[in-house]
C-alpha positions as a LaTeX table, in Angstrom:
\begin{tabular}{lrrr}
\hline
Residue & $x$ (\AA) & $y$ (\AA) & $z$ (\AA) \\
\hline
Met1 & 69.96 & 47.50 & 125.31 \\
Lys2 & 66.95 & 50.37 & 124.28 \\
Ile3 & 67.75 & 52.60 & 121.54 \\
Leu4 & 65.24 & 55.12 & 120.59 \\
Leu5 & 65.78 & 57.70 & 117.52 \\
Arg6 & 63.88 & 61.01 & 117.31 \\
Thr7 & 64.22 & 63.86 & 114.87 \\
Phe8 & 63.68 & 67.08 & 116.29 \\
Val9 & 61.18 & 69.24 & 115.61 \\
Ala10 & 60.45 & 73.15 & 116.94 \\
Val11 & 57.58 & 72.94 & 119.17 \\
Thr12 & 57.58 & 74.47 & 122.70 \\
Ala13 & 55.92 & 71.72 & 124.74 \\
Cys14 & 52.61 & 72.40 & 126.59 \\
Cys15 & 53.17 & 70.78 & 129.79 \\
Met16 & 50.00 & 70.15 & 132.22 \\
Phe17 & 51.39 & 68.99 & 135.40 \\
Gly18 & 47.99 & 67.76 & 136.45 \\
Leu19 & 46.78 & 71.38 & 136.60 \\
Val20 & 44.68 & 73.92 & 134.53 \\
Gly21 & 44.61 & 76.06 & 131.91 \\
Cys22 & 47.58 & 75.10 & 129.78 \\
Ser23 & 46.55 & 76.60 & 126.12 \\
Lys24 & 47.68 & 75.19 & 122.64 \\
Asp25 & 50.87 & 76.92 & 121.08 \\
Glu26 & 48.61 & 77.87 & 117.66 \\
Pro27 & 47.19 & 80.62 & 116.58 \\
Ser28 & 43.39 & 81.33 & 118.56 \\
Ser29 & 40.88 & 79.72 & 116.79 \\
Gly30 & 38.34 & 82.57 & 117.25 \\
Asp31 & 37.05 & 81.68 & 120.68 \\
Ile32 & 37.31 & 84.50 & 122.73 \\
Asn33 & 38.26 & 82.45 & 125.97 \\
Asp34 & 41.34 & 81.76 & 124.13 \\
Lys35 & 42.64 & 85.08 & 123.61 \\
Pro36 & 44.91 & 86.29 & 126.39 \\
Gly37 & 44.33 & 89.97 & 125.64 \\
Asp38 & 40.36 & 89.35 & 125.75 \\
Tyr39 & 40.47 & 89.54 & 129.61 \\
Gly40 & 39.50 & 92.66 & 131.55 \\
Gln41 & 41.68 & 94.21 & 134.61 \\
Leu42 & 39.95 & 94.10 & 137.94 \\
Gly43 & 40.25 & 97.12 & 140.09 \\
Gly44 & 42.64 & 96.84 & 143.28 \\
Asn45 & 45.26 & 94.85 & 144.12 \\
Leu46 & 43.08 & 91.14 & 144.56 \\
Ile47 & 46.35 & 89.30 & 144.39 \\
Thr48 & 50.07 & 89.40 & 145.33 \\
Ile49 & 53.46 & 87.19 & 145.16 \\
Gly50 & 55.63 & 87.63 & 148.17 \\
Ser51 & 58.94 & 85.00 & 147.39 \\
Thr52 & 59.89 & 81.74 & 146.54 \\
Arg53 & 61.35 & 78.79 & 148.57 \\
Asp54 & 62.92 & 75.18 & 148.24 \\
Val55 & 64.01 & 75.98 & 144.72 \\
Asp56 & 65.28 & 72.81 & 143.47 \\
Tyr57 & 66.59 & 71.37 & 140.15 \\
Thr58 & 63.36 & 70.59 & 138.86 \\
Ser59 & 60.63 & 72.46 & 141.46 \\
Cys60 & 60.09 & 76.00 & 143.10 \\
Val61 & 57.54 & 76.61 & 145.98 \\
Val62 & 56.07 & 80.06 & 145.49 \\
Leu63 & 54.27 & 82.50 & 148.01 \\
Gly64 & 51.24 & 84.61 & 147.90 \\
Thr65 & 48.53 & 86.27 & 149.33 \\
Val66 & 44.55 & 86.44 & 147.55 \\
Asp67 & 42.75 & 89.12 & 149.01 \\
Phe68 & 39.30 & 87.29 & 149.87 \\
Pro69 & 37.18 & 90.27 & 151.39 \\
Lys70 & 36.96 & 91.93 & 148.10 \\
Ile71 & 36.10 & 88.94 & 145.74 \\
Thr72 & 32.26 & 88.69 & 145.86 \\
Ser73 & 31.50 & 86.25 & 143.42 \\
Asp74 & 33.10 & 82.94 & 142.07 \\
His75 & 36.41 & 82.98 & 140.89 \\
Thr76 & 39.87 & 81.19 & 140.54 \\
Tyr77 & 43.20 & 81.64 & 141.03 \\
Gly78 & 46.86 & 80.51 & 140.74 \\
Val79 & 50.03 & 81.04 & 139.75 \\
Val80 & 50.82 & 81.80 & 135.66 \\
Tyr81 & 54.74 & 80.83 & 134.65 \\
Met82 & 56.90 & 80.84 & 131.70 \\
Glu83 & 60.73 & 79.81 & 130.68 \\
Ala84 & 62.56 & 83.25 & 129.89 \\
Leu85 & 63.04 & 83.76 & 126.37 \\
Thr86 & 65.99 & 84.65 & 124.43 \\
Thr87 & 64.83 & 87.81 & 123.59 \\
Pro88 & 66.47 & 90.37 & 125.70 \\
Asp89 & 63.53 & 92.98 & 125.69 \\
Phe90 & 60.66 & 90.47 & 125.87 \\
Asp91 & 57.53 & 91.72 & 127.41 \\
Tyr92 & 56.74 & 89.74 & 130.38 \\
Asp93 & 54.08 & 92.08 & 131.91 \\
Ala94 & 51.99 & 92.61 & 128.68 \\
Lys95 & 52.32 & 88.91 & 127.55 \\
Leu96 & 52.75 & 86.52 & 131.02 \\
Leu97 & 48.79 & 86.29 & 130.91 \\
Tyr98 & 46.78 & 83.54 & 132.13 \\
Gln99 & 46.22 & 81.29 & 129.40 \\
Gly100 & 48.45 & 83.34 & 127.27 \\
His101 & 50.46 & 82.02 & 124.51 \\
Ser102 & 52.47 & 83.01 & 121.17 \\
Asn103 & 50.62 & 84.34 & 118.11 \\
Lys104 & 51.61 & 85.01 & 114.29 \\
Thr105 & 53.39 & 87.88 & 115.20 \\
Asp106 & 55.69 & 86.54 & 117.58 \\
Lys107 & 59.07 & 85.23 & 116.68 \\
Glu108 & 59.28 & 83.62 & 120.28 \\
Gln109 & 57.13 & 80.61 & 120.69 \\
Tyr110 & 55.93 & 80.66 & 124.18 \\
Asp111 & 53.12 & 79.00 & 126.43 \\
Cys112 & 52.11 & 80.17 & 129.94 \\
Val113 & 51.57 & 77.62 & 132.22 \\
Asp114 & 48.73 & 78.11 & 134.70 \\
Ala115 & 49.06 & 76.04 & 138.24 \\
Ala116 & 45.60 & 76.53 & 139.70 \\
Ile117 & 45.48 & 76.81 & 143.62 \\
Met118 & 43.02 & 74.47 & 145.61 \\
Ser119 & 43.01 & 75.62 & 149.05 \\
Ser120 & 44.39 & 78.74 & 151.15 \\
Ser121 & 44.64 & 79.65 & 154.62 \\
Ala122 & 41.79 & 81.76 & 156.38 \\
Asp123 & 43.83 & 84.99 & 156.03 \\
Gly124 & 44.38 & 84.21 & 152.08 \\
Lys125 & 48.32 & 83.26 & 152.41 \\
Phe126 & 48.76 & 80.32 & 149.94 \\
Glu127 & 52.23 & 78.04 & 149.10 \\
Lys128 & 51.92 & 76.42 & 145.37 \\
Gln129 & 54.82 & 74.27 & 144.23 \\
Leu130 & 55.69 & 74.28 & 140.79 \\
Val131 & 57.02 & 71.27 & 139.23 \\
Gly132 & 58.48 & 69.86 & 136.35 \\
Leu133 & 60.48 & 72.32 & 135.50 \\
Lys134 & 63.76 & 72.77 & 133.80 \\
Pro135 & 67.17 & 72.46 & 135.69 \\
Asn136 & 69.30 & 75.53 & 135.49 \\
Thr137 & 66.63 & 77.77 & 133.96 \\
Val138 & 65.20 & 80.97 & 134.47 \\
Tyr139 & 61.50 & 81.10 & 135.05 \\
Tyr140 & 59.02 & 84.29 & 135.00 \\
Tyr141 & 55.97 & 84.11 & 137.29 \\
Arg142 & 52.99 & 85.91 & 138.91 \\
Ala143 & 49.69 & 85.30 & 140.45 \\
Tyr144 & 46.10 & 85.93 & 139.31 \\
Val145 & 42.48 & 86.09 & 140.13 \\
Ser146 & 40.18 & 85.31 & 137.55 \\
Ile147 & 36.58 & 86.38 & 137.65 \\
Gly148 & 34.71 & 85.69 & 134.81 \\
Arg149 & 36.44 & 87.42 & 132.08 \\
Asn150 & 38.08 & 89.74 & 134.22 \\
Val151 & 41.59 & 88.99 & 135.76 \\
Asn152 & 43.45 & 90.37 & 138.26 \\
Tyr153 & 47.47 & 90.06 & 138.72 \\
Ser154 & 50.48 & 90.55 & 140.68 \\
Lys155 & 53.73 & 91.80 & 139.52 \\
Val156 & 56.19 & 89.54 & 137.64 \\
Glu157 & 58.85 & 88.29 & 139.62 \\
Met158 & 61.55 & 85.69 & 138.41 \\
Phe159 & 63.69 & 83.01 & 139.91 \\
Thr160 & 66.37 & 80.05 & 138.65 \\
Thr161 & 66.08 & 76.58 & 139.09 \\
Lys162 & 69.27 & 74.83 & 140.59 \\
Asp163 & 72.02 & 74.18 & 138.03 \\
Pro164 & 73.14 & 70.13 & 138.04 \\
Thr165 & 76.32 & 71.20 & 135.95 \\
Pro166 & 78.52 & 70.58 & 139.21 \\
Glu167 & 77.33 & 66.69 & 139.05 \\
Ile168 & 77.90 & 66.35 & 135.26 \\
Thr169 & 80.63 & 64.99 & 133.67 \\
Met170 & 80.61 & 64.65 & 129.63 \\
Thr171 & 82.83 & 64.12 & 126.90 \\
Thr172 & 82.93 & 62.95 & 123.10 \\
Thr173 & 85.39 & 60.25 & 122.09 \\
Asp174 & 86.45 & 59.25 & 118.31 \\
Ala175 & 83.84 & 57.32 & 116.41 \\
Ser176 & 84.62 & 53.36 & 115.67 \\
Asp177 & 83.48 & 50.49 & 113.52 \\
Ile178 & 82.64 & 52.95 & 110.50 \\
Tyr179 & 81.23 & 51.32 & 107.30 \\
Ala180 & 79.53 & 52.95 & 104.47 \\
Val181 & 76.02 & 53.05 & 106.18 \\
Ala182 & 76.92 & 52.75 & 109.88 \\
Gly183 & 79.29 & 53.96 & 112.81 \\
Thr184 & 79.28 & 53.80 & 116.45 \\
Met185 & 79.58 & 57.03 & 118.45 \\
Asn186 & 81.46 & 57.08 & 121.59 \\
Gly187 & 81.59 & 59.16 & 124.75 \\
Val188 & 80.99 & 59.46 & 128.55 \\
Val189 & 78.14 & 60.87 & 130.61 \\
Asn190 & 78.57 & 61.02 & 134.13 \\
Val191 & 75.61 & 62.31 & 136.14 \\
Gly192 & 76.71 & 61.33 & 139.85 \\
Asn193 & 73.80 & 61.17 & 142.32 \\
Leu194 & 71.28 & 62.95 & 139.67 \\
Ser195 & 71.33 & 59.26 & 138.38 \\
Asp196 & 69.15 & 58.14 & 141.32 \\
Val197 & 66.72 & 60.94 & 140.57 \\
Asn198 & 63.38 & 59.39 & 139.94 \\
Glu199 & 62.35 & 62.04 & 136.87 \\
Asp200 & 62.80 & 62.34 & 133.18 \\
Gln201 & 66.57 & 62.00 & 132.32 \\
Glu202 & 67.96 & 60.67 & 129.04 \\
Tyr203 & 71.48 & 60.75 & 127.94 \\
Gly204 & 72.72 & 60.00 & 124.45 \\
Phe205 & 74.24 & 61.68 & 121.43 \\
Val206 & 72.96 & 64.61 & 119.16 \\
Tyr207 & 74.08 & 64.57 & 115.79 \\
Ser208 & 73.59 & 66.25 & 112.15 \\
Ser209 & 75.16 & 66.17 & 108.65 \\
Ala210 & 74.61 & 69.75 & 108.09 \\
Pro211 & 77.90 & 71.34 & 108.00 \\
Gln212 & 76.38 & 74.71 & 109.27 \\
Leu213 & 75.90 & 72.77 & 112.83 \\
Asn214 & 79.77 & 71.62 & 112.97 \\
Ser215 & 80.48 & 73.70 & 115.82 \\
Pro216 & 79.85 & 73.32 & 119.78 \\
Asp217 & 77.65 & 76.74 & 119.87 \\
Lys218 & 75.52 & 75.47 & 116.77 \\
Leu219 & 75.09 & 72.13 & 117.43 \\
Thr220 & 72.38 & 72.32 & 119.71 \\
Tyr221 & 68.42 & 71.99 & 119.62 \\
Glu222 & 68.27 & 75.47 & 121.14 \\
Tyr223 & 70.47 & 77.25 & 118.30 \\
Tyr224 & 68.24 & 75.45 & 115.48 \\
Glu225 & 64.81 & 76.55 & 117.01 \\
Gln226 & 66.12 & 80.30 & 117.21 \\
Trp227 & 67.46 & 79.68 & 113.61 \\
Leu228 & 64.04 & 78.49 & 112.35 \\
Met229 & 62.55 & 81.36 & 113.61 \\
Asn230 & 64.82 & 83.98 & 111.86 \\
His231 & 65.88 & 81.98 & 108.79 \\
Phe232 & 62.95 & 83.35 & 106.68 \\
Glu233 & 65.48 & 86.42 & 105.99 \\
Thr234 & 67.66 & 84.00 & 103.90 \\
Glu235 & 67.44 & 81.23 & 101.26 \\
Glu236 & 69.50 & 79.02 & 103.56 \\
Asp237 & 67.87 & 75.41 & 104.27 \\
Phe238 & 69.05 & 73.05 & 106.59 \\
Asp239 & 67.61 & 70.01 & 108.75 \\
Gly240 & 67.75 & 70.27 & 112.44 \\
Pro241 & 69.82 & 67.76 & 114.59 \\
Glu242 & 68.98 & 64.00 & 115.61 \\
Glu243 & 69.67 & 62.47 & 118.77 \\
Val244 & 69.91 & 58.75 & 119.60 \\
Thr245 & 69.49 & 57.81 & 123.29 \\
Thr246 & 70.31 & 54.67 & 125.31 \\
Thr247 & 69.74 & 53.00 & 129.06 \\
Thr248 & 73.12 & 51.04 & 128.96 \\
Asn249 & 75.78 & 52.94 & 130.74 \\
Leu250 & 78.93 & 51.07 & 131.53 \\
Asn251 & 80.63 & 53.14 & 134.24 \\
Gly252 & 79.62 & 56.26 & 132.42 \\
Arg253 & 80.68 & 55.00 & 129.17 \\
Ile254 & 78.09 & 55.12 & 126.16 \\
Ser255 & 78.61 & 53.88 & 122.73 \\
Ile256 & 75.51 & 53.63 & 120.25 \\
Pro257 & 75.76 & 51.96 & 116.74 \\
Leu258 & 73.58 & 54.24 & 114.17 \\
Arg259 & 72.55 & 52.37 & 110.99 \\
His260 & 71.53 & 53.84 & 107.44 \\
Leu261 & 73.78 & 56.62 & 107.38 \\
Arg262 & 74.65 & 57.82 & 104.03 \\
Pro263 & 77.79 & 56.57 & 102.48 \\
Gly264 & 80.60 & 58.95 & 102.17 \\
Gln265 & 78.83 & 61.60 & 104.24 \\
Thr266 & 80.43 & 63.58 & 107.57 \\
Tyr267 & 78.34 & 63.64 & 110.41 \\
Tyr268 & 78.80 & 66.32 & 113.87 \\
Tyr269 & 78.02 & 64.65 & 117.43 \\
Arg270 & 78.47 & 65.18 & 120.74 \\
Thr271 & 77.02 & 63.68 & 124.15 \\
Phe272 & 74.35 & 65.35 & 125.75 \\
Phe273 & 72.18 & 64.74 & 129.06 \\
Lys274 & 68.85 & 65.80 & 129.26 \\
Trp275 & 66.61 & 66.35 & 131.98 \\
Asn276 & 62.79 & 67.26 & 132.04 \\
Asp277 & 63.43 & 68.48 & 128.25 \\
Lys278 & 66.95 & 70.85 & 129.46 \\
Tyr279 & 69.54 & 69.77 & 127.46 \\
Phe280 & 72.97 & 69.79 & 128.49 \\
Tyr281 & 76.19 & 68.96 & 125.84 \\
Ser282 & 79.53 & 67.92 & 125.99 \\
Pro283 & 81.96 & 70.60 & 125.06 \\
Glu284 & 83.58 & 69.22 & 122.16 \\
Val285 & 82.11 & 68.14 & 118.97 \\
Lys286 & 83.33 & 64.99 & 116.93 \\
Thr287 & 82.97 & 63.83 & 113.20 \\
Leu288 & 82.25 & 60.61 & 111.46 \\
Thr289 & 82.66 & 60.15 & 108.27 \\
Thr290 & 81.04 & 57.14 & 106.42 \\
Lys291 & 83.10 & 55.03 & 103.93 \\
Gly292 & 82.33 & 55.92 & 100.35 \\
Lys293 & 80.42 & 53.87 & 97.54 \\
Gly294 & 84.09 & 53.50 & 95.88 \\
Glu295 & 85.41 & 51.67 & 98.79 \\
Ile296 & 82.50 & 48.72 & 98.10 \\
Ser297 & 83.61 & 46.69 & 95.18 \\
Val298 & 80.21 & 44.80 & 93.63 \\
Gly299 & 80.95 & 41.75 & 91.37 \\
Thr300 & 79.47 & 40.68 & 88.21 \\
Asn301 & 80.34 & 36.94 & 87.26 \\
Lys302 & 79.28 & 34.98 & 84.54 \\
Ala303 & 75.93 & 33.63 & 83.79 \\
Thr304 & 75.66 & 30.34 & 84.22 \\
Asp305 & 72.91 & 27.23 & 82.98 \\
Ile306 & 71.93 & 29.32 & 79.98 \\
Asp307 & 68.99 & 28.11 & 77.50 \\
Ala308 & 67.09 & 29.43 & 74.95 \\
Thr309 & 64.81 & 31.51 & 77.58 \\
Ser310 & 66.58 & 31.73 & 80.79 \\
Ala311 & 69.79 & 32.09 & 82.77 \\
Met312 & 71.28 & 31.94 & 85.85 \\
Leu313 & 72.75 & 35.56 & 86.55 \\
Asn314 & 75.47 & 35.89 & 89.62 \\
Gly315 & 77.30 & 38.40 & 91.31 \\
Thr316 & 78.97 & 39.30 & 94.53 \\
Val317 & 78.87 & 41.85 & 97.41 \\
Pro318 & 81.70 & 42.38 & 100.16 \\
Phe319 & 79.25 & 43.09 & 103.15 \\
Ser320 & 82.46 & 43.74 & 105.37 \\
Asn321 & 82.49 & 47.43 & 104.22 \\
Ile322 & 78.43 & 47.77 & 104.12 \\
Gly323 & 77.61 & 47.73 & 108.12 \\
Leu324 & 74.54 & 45.93 & 107.15 \\
Glu325 & 73.63 & 42.25 & 107.16 \\
Thr326 & 70.53 & 42.32 & 104.72 \\
Val327 & 70.69 & 44.67 & 101.73 \\
Thr328 & 68.53 & 44.99 & 98.24 \\
Gly329 & 70.71 & 43.45 & 95.37 \\
Gly330 & 69.77 & 42.35 & 91.81 \\
Phe331 & 70.66 & 42.81 & 88.28 \\
Leu332 & 70.32 & 45.54 & 85.52 \\
Ile333 & 69.71 & 43.22 & 82.07 \\
Ser334 & 69.70 & 44.96 & 78.34 \\
Asn335 & 70.08 & 43.68 & 74.99 \\
Val336 & 70.51 & 47.15 & 73.66 \\
Tyr337 & 73.09 & 48.83 & 76.07 \\
Ser338 & 76.70 & 47.62 & 76.67 \\
Asn339 & 78.69 & 50.58 & 78.20 \\
Ala340 & 78.90 & 50.53 & 81.93 \\
Ser341 & 78.03 & 54.16 & 82.17 \\
Glu342 & 74.35 & 53.36 & 80.74 \\
Phe343 & 73.42 & 50.80 & 83.37 \\
Thr344 & 71.35 & 52.93 & 85.78 \\
His345 & 68.18 & 52.92 & 87.43 \\
Glu346 & 66.98 & 56.58 & 86.09 \\
Asn347 & 65.55 & 54.55 & 83.31 \\
Ala348 & 65.48 & 50.94 & 84.27 \\
Val349 & 61.80 & 48.80 & 84.29 \\
Arg350 & 60.79 & 46.10 & 86.42 \\
Trp351 & 61.46 & 42.81 & 84.42 \\
Glu352 & 57.86 & 41.99 & 85.50 \\
Asp353 & 56.32 & 44.85 & 83.93 \\
Arg354 & 58.15 & 44.34 & 80.53 \\
Arg355 & 54.89 & 43.51 & 79.02 \\
Trp356 & 53.62 & 46.85 & 79.76 \\
Ser357 & 57.11 & 48.63 & 78.72 \\
Pro358 & 58.33 & 46.00 & 75.90 \\
Asn359 & 60.70 & 48.34 & 74.40 \\
Ala360 & 62.67 & 49.55 & 77.60 \\
Asp361 & 66.59 & 49.78 & 76.85 \\
Val362 & 67.21 & 48.35 & 80.42 \\
Tyr363 & 65.47 & 46.07 & 82.80 \\
Phe364 & 65.81 & 45.48 & 86.76 \\
Val365 & 65.52 & 42.07 & 88.92 \\
Ser366 & 66.13 & 42.29 & 92.78 \\
Ser367 & 65.57 & 40.39 & 95.94 \\
Pro368 & 67.19 & 40.71 & 99.32 \\
Val369 & 71.12 & 39.75 & 99.57 \\
Thr370 & 72.34 & 38.24 & 102.83 \\
Glu371 & 75.43 & 36.39 & 101.44 \\
Arg372 & 78.56 & 37.38 & 99.88 \\
Asp373 & 77.37 & 35.17 & 96.58 \\
Phe374 & 73.91 & 35.93 & 95.47 \\
Ser375 & 72.34 & 34.67 & 92.03 \\
Tyr376 & 68.86 & 35.63 & 90.41 \\
Arg377 & 67.35 & 32.94 & 87.96 \\
Ile378 & 65.89 & 35.25 & 85.23 \\
Thr379 & 63.47 & 33.62 & 82.43 \\
Gly380 & 61.37 & 34.79 & 79.68 \\
Leu381 & 64.50 & 35.87 & 77.90 \\
Ser382 & 64.47 & 35.37 & 73.83 \\
Pro383 & 66.30 & 32.71 & 72.24 \\
Leu384 & 69.93 & 33.43 & 69.85 \\
Thr385 & 70.18 & 36.89 & 71.90 \\
Thr386 & 73.18 & 38.54 & 73.48 \\
Tyr387 & 72.50 & 40.15 & 76.71 \\
His388 & 74.30 & 42.56 & 79.02 \\
Val389 & 74.18 & 42.23 & 82.73 \\
Val390 & 75.56 & 44.60 & 85.64 \\
Ala391 & 75.04 & 43.41 & 89.40 \\
Tyr392 & 74.29 & 46.04 & 91.61 \\
Ile393 & 72.87 & 46.48 & 95.63 \\
Ser394 & 71.20 & 49.37 & 97.01 \\
Leu395 & 72.45 & 51.12 & 100.50 \\
Gly396 & 69.09 & 52.93 & 101.03 \\
Thr397 & 67.05 & 55.66 & 100.45 \\
Tyr398 & 68.00 & 59.09 & 101.76 \\
Glu399 & 66.63 & 62.89 & 101.89 \\
Glu400 & 67.93 & 65.20 & 99.25 \\
Gly401 & 66.32 & 68.66 & 99.73 \\
Asp402 & 62.35 & 67.77 & 98.64 \\
Asp403 & 63.29 & 64.55 & 96.97 \\
Glu404 & 64.39 & 61.22 & 97.94 \\
Val405 & 67.59 & 59.52 & 96.52 \\
Glu406 & 68.58 & 55.93 & 96.45 \\
Glu407 & 71.93 & 54.99 & 96.64 \\
Phe408 & 73.29 & 52.51 & 94.34 \\
Val409 & 76.65 & 50.41 & 93.80 \\
Tyr410 & 77.24 & 48.88 & 90.63 \\
Gly411 & 79.15 & 46.17 & 89.52 \\
Pro412 & 81.34 & 45.99 & 85.89 \\
Val413 & 79.20 & 44.63 & 82.76 \\
Gln414 & 79.29 & 41.14 & 81.24 \\
Gln415 & 77.53 & 39.39 & 78.48 \\
Phe416 & 75.79 & 36.21 & 77.63 \\
Val417 & 74.06 & 34.62 & 74.77 \\
Thr418 & 71.09 & 32.43 & 75.15 \\
Thr419 & 70.90 & 29.40 & 73.02 \\
Asp420 & 68.46 & 28.31 & 69.98 \\
Glu421 & 65.29 & 27.33 & 70.97 \\
Asp422 & 65.65 & 23.85 & 69.21 \\
Ile423 & 69.01 & 23.07 & 70.25 \\
Phe424 & 69.45 & 19.72 & 71.52 \\
Thr425 & 70.06 & 19.63 & 75.20 \\
Gly426 & 69.56 & 16.06 & 76.34 \\
Ser427 & 71.73 & 13.21 & 76.80 \\
Leu428 & 72.90 & 10.76 & 74.20 \\
Glu429 & 73.74 & 7.11 & 74.74 \\
Val430 & 75.60 & 5.11 & 71.94 \\
Tyr431 & 76.08 & 1.09 & 72.57 \\
Ser432 & 76.39 & $-2.09$ & 70.47 \\
Glu433 & 75.46 & $-5.92$ & 70.99 \\
Gly434 & 75.92 & $-9.39$ & 68.94 \\
Asn435 & 78.81 & $-11.59$ & 68.28 \\
Tyr436 & 80.65 & $-9.29$ & 66.18 \\
Pro437 & 79.27 & $-5.82$ & 67.61 \\
Trp438 & 80.10 & $-2.51$ & 66.14 \\
Met439 & 83.42 & $-0.58$ & 67.47 \\
Gln440 & 83.85 & 2.78 & 68.15 \\
Ile441 & 87.21 & 4.01 & 66.84 \\
Gln442 & 87.11 & 7.64 & 67.86 \\
Asn443 & 84.77 & 9.79 & 69.48 \\
Gly444 & 81.69 & 9.92 & 67.72 \\
Val445 & 82.99 & 7.28 & 64.96 \\
Trp446 & 81.80 & 3.29 & 65.03 \\
Lys447 & 82.68 & 0.97 & 62.49 \\
Ser448 & 80.70 & $-2.17$ & 61.82 \\
Gly449 & 82.37 & $-5.74$ & 63.10 \\
Asn450 & 80.81 & $-8.08$ & 60.81 \\
Thr451 & 81.42 & $-6.82$ & 57.41 \\
Gly452 & 82.06 & $-9.82$ & 54.98 \\
Ile453 & 81.48 & $-12.38$ & 57.95 \\
Ser454 & 78.76 & $-15.23$ & 57.07 \\
Gly455 & 76.25 & $-15.77$ & 59.89 \\
Ser456 & 77.39 & $-12.49$ & 61.90 \\
Gln457 & 74.95 & $-10.51$ & 64.43 \\
Ser458 & 75.47 & $-7.16$ & 65.81 \\
Ser459 & 73.03 & $-4.16$ & 66.41 \\
Leu460 & 73.89 & $-0.40$ & 67.23 \\
Tyr461 & 71.81 & 1.29 & 69.74 \\
Ile462 & 71.38 & 4.46 & 70.44 \\
Asn463 & 69.46 & 6.01 & 73.20 \\
Val464 & 68.50 & 9.50 & 73.18 \\
Ser465 & 66.70 & 11.58 & 76.17 \\
\hline
\end{tabular}
């Protein structure tokens, strides 16, 4: 199964269709040929648009006539068109221009797409098929003739591509397999005979954690794009929708697991079908709320194998509530702090960097954790010192406004004491030989067996390692 993740950026696509004249969706750099308002107007009506035919989901044939007898120099001609914008009084007569595009003063972002015509009949009549259009979308169009910097236009007309919604059935169902940083979104996307069309089609889920996008009328890219263009009047700010797509469709049912969600966060989601950059959405929006950090119980176990300068630190983590197979885990250690509230990463220093921060109150060590029980052998401790330890895991880093925040889950506090560096830590073997050997009368107490006996022989041996 192929899964693609994308974050929406509100930029109008610049579609070439293998033709000429598609301009950048940016303010002009100063070249006069990039400025749609700098073209002069030719006198007379040199080109006209007649009608359209064969209007389909993503294509349309436009008909027109160019008046060749009145054109006496090199020229280009074709059709210029654009998707209808949401502004009700948008001036298509003034802005639907050859190489036209939005500028800093326009609230609407738009590009006028140029489709050149390479041949015509002897009487100047032509047909031009516009392809790669969005389904169920209104387009405004006109014909043009360009001679140098002078352009002649026909009047503006409009057409609407065919609506595929009668073929589409979409629903969004409840989420499943919900963990602290993962969950599965479920839904149904049936597109009927449209699935056999060899064009740009995708389906999946669009989702957001922003409460401002919690309803069907707002959880759309179109709503967010309009909000971006007008929100400067307020201080409100929130991230736009994201989407996840899949190529696996089992009788219309789709299920996509998401990883690296934020713990304790509510997400709003719905199914979508996208065709040539046109989105169709399910009528309902569902919610997915991940498990909170309080539902993950990290354990700090007692340290083992303690000597004067090292110890084995031990912890546990319940992977069953997390939703990941690997997390970053470790331990916070301090010979100053003892309260659980003091053990955080805000002021912690890596144990490896203690030479540069010898007076830090808390240090940390970390490593990948893949099993419920995890350990870390820490060295470089001080003899005869009491240390307090807290096990922890990281659930990931998340954006919070302009900052990045890492989510940690901490265990309880445990303590241990390192030994004296001169303490005996080896093995001791005691035994006796001879005709009257020494006898061990109790643990650690030996008594000679040859006291007052002539000719007795006995030896007491002590092997130390």
